[in-house]
JSON list of C-alpha atoms in Angstrom, two decimals:
[
{"chain": "A", "resi": 1, "resn": "MET", "atom": "CA", "xyz": [24.55, -55.37, -89.59]},
{"chain": "A", "resi": 2, "resn": "ASN", "atom": "CA", "xyz": [20.80, -55.69, -89.08]},
{"chain": "A", "resi": 3, "resn": "GLU", "atom": "CA", "xyz": [19.28, -52.61, -90.67]},
{"chain": "A", "resi": 4, "resn": "ASN", "atom": "CA", "xyz": [15.70, -51.48, -90.16]},
{"chain": "A", "resi": 5, "resn": "GLU", "atom": "CA", "xyz": [13.92, -49.32, -92.72]},
{"chain": "A", "resi": 6, "resn": "TYR", "atom": "CA", "xyz": [12.16, -46.05, -92.01]},
{"chain": "A", "resi": 7, "resn": "LEU", "atom": "CA", "xyz": [9.93, -43.81, -94.09]},
{"chain": "A", "resi": 8, "resn": "VAL", "atom": "CA", "xyz": [11.23, -40.30, -93.43]},
{"chain": "A", "resi": 9, "resn": "GLU", "atom": "CA", "xyz": [9.39, -37.15, -94.43]},
{"chain": "A", "resi": 10, "resn": "ILE", "atom": "CA", "xyz": [11.46, -33.97, -94.32]},
{"chain": "A", "resi": 11, "resn": "THR", "atom": "CA", "xyz": [10.35, -30.38, -94.68]},
{"chain": "A", "resi": 12, "resn": "THR", "atom": "CA", "xyz": [13.13, -27.80, -94.72]},
{"chain": "A", "resi": 13, "resn": "THR", "atom": "CA", "xyz": [12.30, -24.23, -93.73]},
{"chain": "A", "resi": 14, "resn": "ILE", "atom": "CA", "xyz": [15.08, -21.71, -94.15]},
{"chain": "A", "resi": 15, "resn": "PRO", "atom": "CA", "xyz": [15.01, -19.14, -91.35]},
{"chain": "A", "resi": 16, "resn": "GLU", "atom": "CA", "xyz": [14.06, -15.67, -92.50]},
{"chain": "A", "resi": 17, "resn": "GLY", "atom": "CA", "xyz": [17.07, -13.45, -92.94]},
{"chain": "A", "resi": 18, "resn": "THR", "atom": "CA", "xyz": [19.54, -16.29, -93.58]},
{"chain": "A", "resi": 19, "resn": "PRO", "atom": "CA", "xyz": [22.18, -15.07, -96.04]},
{"chain": "A", "resi": 20, "resn": "ALA", "atom": "CA", "xyz": [22.03, -16.71, -99.47]},
{"chain": "A", "resi": 21, "resn": "GLU", "atom": "CA", "xyz": [25.69, -17.73, -99.15]},
{"chain": "A", "resi": 22, "resn": "GLU", "atom": "CA", "xyz": [24.87, -19.73, -96.00]},
{"chain": "A", "resi": 23, "resn": "VAL", "atom": "CA", "xyz": [21.93, -21.43, -97.72]},
{"chain": "A", "resi": 24, "resn": "ASP", "atom": "CA", "xyz": [24.09, -22.30, -100.75]},
{"chain": "A", "resi": 25, "resn": "ARG", "atom": "CA", "xyz": [26.90, -23.61, -98.53]},
{"chain": "A", "resi": 26, "resn": "ARG", "atom": "CA", "xyz": [24.57, -25.85, -96.55]},
{"chain": "A", "resi": 27, "resn": "ARG", "atom": "CA", "xyz": [22.77, -27.13, -99.66]},
{"chain": "A", "resi": 28, "resn": "ALA", "atom": "CA", "xyz": [26.09, -28.06, -101.28]},
{"chain": "A", "resi": 29, "resn": "ALA", "atom": "CA", "xyz": [27.21, -29.81, -98.09]},
{"chain": "A", "resi": 30, "resn": "GLU", "atom": "CA", "xyz": [23.83, -31.56, -97.89]},
{"chain": "A", "resi": 31, "resn": "ALA", "atom": "CA", "xyz": [24.30, -33.03, -101.38]},
{"chain": "A", "resi": 32, "resn": "VAL", "atom": "CA", "xyz": [27.73, -34.37, -100.41]},
{"chain": "A", "resi": 33, "resn": "ARG", "atom": "CA", "xyz": [26.42, -35.86, -97.15]},
{"chain": "A", "resi": 34, "resn": "ALA", "atom": "CA", "xyz": [23.45, -37.47, -98.93]},
{"chain": "A", "resi": 35, "resn": "ARG", "atom": "CA", "xyz": [25.85, -39.21, -101.34]},
{"chain": "A", "resi": 36, "resn": "GLU", "atom": "CA", "xyz": [27.92, -40.44, -98.39]},
{"chain": "A", "resi": 37, "resn": "LEU", "atom": "CA", "xyz": [24.83, -41.78, -96.60]},
{"chain": "A", "resi": 38, "resn": "ALA", "atom": "CA", "xyz": [23.68, -43.50, -99.80]},
{"chain": "A", "resi": 39, "resn": "ALA", "atom": "CA", "xyz": [27.11, -45.10, -100.22]},
{"chain": "A", "resi": 40, "resn": "THR", "atom": "CA", "xyz": [26.95, -46.51, -96.68]},
{"chain": "A", "resi": 41, "resn": "GLY", "atom": "CA", "xyz": [23.40, -47.83, -97.23]},
{"chain": "A", "resi": 42, "resn": "HIS", "atom": "CA", "xyz": [21.65, -45.44, -94.83]},
{"chain": "A", "resi": 43, "resn": "LEU", "atom": "CA", "xyz": [19.82, -43.57, -97.59]},
{"chain": "A", "resi": 44, "resn": "ALA", "atom": "CA", "xyz": [18.04, -46.07, -99.82]},
{"chain": "A", "resi": 45, "resn": "ARG", "atom": "CA", "xyz": [15.63, -43.90, -101.84]},
{"chain": "A", "resi": 46, "resn": "LEU", "atom": "CA", "xyz": [14.62, -40.24, -101.92]},
{"chain": "A", "resi": 47, "resn": "TRP", "atom": "CA", "xyz": [11.74, -38.47, -103.68]},
{"chain": "A", "resi": 48, "resn": "ARG", "atom": "CA", "xyz": [10.35, -34.96, -103.85]},
{"chain": "A", "resi": 49, "resn": "PRO", "atom": "CA", "xyz": [6.55, -34.71, -104.26]},
{"chain": "A", "resi": 50, "resn": "VAL", "atom": "CA", "xyz": [5.68, -32.72, -107.38]},
{"chain": "A", "resi": 51, "resn": "GLY", "atom": "CA", "xyz": [5.28, -29.04, -106.58]},
{"chain": "A", "resi": 52, "resn": "GLU", "atom": "CA", "xyz": [6.33, -29.38, -102.95]},
{"chain": "A", "resi": 53, "resn": "LEU", "atom": "CA", "xyz": [9.45, -28.34, -101.08]},
{"chain": "A", "resi": 54, "resn": "ARG", "atom": "CA", "xyz": [9.78, -31.48, -99.01]},
{"chain": "A", "resi": 55, "resn": "SER", "atom": "CA", "xyz": [11.24, -34.92, -99.44]},
{"chain": "A", "resi": 56, "resn": "ILE", "atom": "CA", "xyz": [10.13, -38.45, -98.71]},
{"chain": "A", "resi": 57, "resn": "GLY", "atom": "CA", "xyz": [12.69, -41.19, -98.42]},
{"chain": "A", "resi": 58, "resn": "VAL", "atom": "CA", "xyz": [13.47, -44.68, -97.27]},
{"chain": "A", "resi": 59, "resn": "TRP", "atom": "CA", "xyz": [16.34, -44.61, -94.79]},
{"chain": "A", "resi": 60, "resn": "ARG", "atom": "CA", "xyz": [18.09, -47.48, -92.98]},
{"chain": "A", "resi": 61, "resn": "ALA", "atom": "CA", "xyz": [19.60, -47.68, -89.51]},
{"chain": "A", "resi": 62, "resn": "ALA", "atom": "CA", "xyz": [20.05, -50.20, -86.73]},
{"chain": "A", "resi": 63, "resn": "ASP", "atom": "CA", "xyz": [17.35, -48.42, -84.70]},
{"chain": "A", "resi": 64, "resn": "GLU", "atom": "CA", "xyz": [15.59, -45.05, -84.38]},
{"chain": "A", "resi": 65, "resn": "ALA", "atom": "CA", "xyz": [18.25, -43.69, -82.04]},
{"chain": "A", "resi": 66, "resn": "GLU", "atom": "CA", "xyz": [20.95, -44.32, -84.65]},
{"chain": "A", "resi": 67, "resn": "LEU", "atom": "CA", "xyz": [18.70, -42.91, -87.38]},
{"chain": "A", "resi": 68, "resn": "HIS", "atom": "CA", "xyz": [18.20, -39.64, -85.50]},
{"chain": "A", "resi": 69, "resn": "ASP", "atom": "CA", "xyz": [21.67, -39.26, -83.95]},
{"chain": "A", "resi": 70, "resn": "LYS", "atom": "CA", "xyz": [24.12, -40.73, -86.43]},
{"chain": "A", "resi": 71, "resn": "VAL", "atom": "CA", "xyz": [22.27, -40.42, -89.73]},
{"chain": "A", "resi": 72, "resn": "LEU", "atom": "CA", "xyz": [19.70, -37.61, -89.92]},
{"chain": "A", "resi": 73, "resn": "GLY", "atom": "CA", "xyz": [21.51, -35.64, -87.24]},
{"chain": "A", "resi": 74, "resn": "THR", "atom": "CA", "xyz": [24.55, -35.38, -89.51]},
{"chain": "A", "resi": 75, "resn": "LEU", "atom": "CA", "xyz": [22.70, -33.56, -92.29]},
{"chain": "A", "resi": 76, "resn": "PRO", "atom": "CA", "xyz": [23.93, -29.97, -92.72]},
{"chain": "A", "resi": 77, "resn": "LEU", "atom": "CA", "xyz": [20.34, -28.71, -93.13]},
{"chain": "A", "resi": 78, "resn": "ARG", "atom": "CA", "xyz": [19.10, -30.63, -90.04]},
{"chain": "A", "resi": 79, "resn": "PRO", "atom": "CA", "xyz": [18.69, -27.50, -87.86]},
{"chain": "A", "resi": 80, "resn": "TRP", "atom": "CA", "xyz": [16.16, -26.21, -90.42]},
{"chain": "A", "resi": 81, "resn": "MET", "atom": "CA", "xyz": [14.30, -29.51, -90.86]},
{"chain": "A", "resi": 82, "resn": "THR", "atom": "CA", "xyz": [11.03, -30.82, -89.52]},
{"chain": "A", "resi": 83, "resn": "ILE", "atom": "CA", "xyz": [11.21, -34.61, -89.67]},
{"chain": "A", "resi": 84, "resn": "THR", "atom": "CA", "xyz": [8.55, -37.31, -89.37]},
{"chain": "A", "resi": 85, "resn": "VAL", "atom": "CA", "xyz": [9.77, -40.91, -89.04]},
{"chain": "A", "resi": 86, "resn": "THR", "atom": "CA", "xyz": [7.66, -44.03, -89.55]},
{"chain": "A", "resi": 87, "resn": "ALA", "atom": "CA", "xyz": [9.23, -47.43, -88.85]},
{"chain": "A", "resi": 88, "resn": "LEU", "atom": "CA", "xyz": [8.56, -49.92, -91.65]},
{"chain": "A", "resi": 89, "resn": "GLU", "atom": "CA", "xyz": [8.29, -53.70, -91.72]},
{"chain": "A", "resi": 90, "resn": "ALA", "atom": "CA", "xyz": [7.86, -56.12, -94.59]},
{"chain": "A", "resi": 91, "resn": "HIS", "atom": "CA", "xyz": [4.34, -56.79, -95.82]},
{"chain": "A", "resi": 92, "resn": "PRO", "atom": "CA", "xyz": [3.50, -60.37, -96.78]},
{"chain": "A", "resi": 93, "resn": "ASN", "atom": "CA", "xyz": [2.02, -59.19, -100.11]},
{"chain": "A", "resi": 94, "resn": "ASP", "atom": "CA", "xyz": [4.96, -56.98, -101.09]},
{"chain": "A", "resi": 95, "resn": "PRO", "atom": "CA", "xyz": [5.79, -57.92, -104.71]},
{"chain": "A", "resi": 96, "resn": "GLY", "atom": "CA", "xyz": [9.44, -57.01, -104.12]},
{"chain": "A", "resi": 97, "resn": "ARG", "atom": "CA", "xyz": [9.82, -59.12, -101.00]},
{"chain": "A", "resi": 98, "resn": "THR", "atom": "CA", "xyz": [12.43, -61.86, -101.07]},
{"chain": "A", "resi": 99, "resn": "PRO", "atom": "CA", "xyz": [11.78, -65.08, -99.13]}
]
């Protein structure tokens, strides 16, 4: 499968008045889904900027439609997320690039 890489920035905002049990349930389900997406190669890396409640990650999918519909769209917290996607391509000076 030809996988493209995407830099994905995610900010999650929990709606005011959401019961703590619902937040806990979704966060637990999110952790499980993230492990599944990592196992299938869709989630390559994930970071949280120091002191911020957002994440930055490298995600893989055949195209942006698959990324949004079949990958990010399956995240339990997706309804509460604001997502920015940047398509990536190899740089000729990337020290980790393989010929």
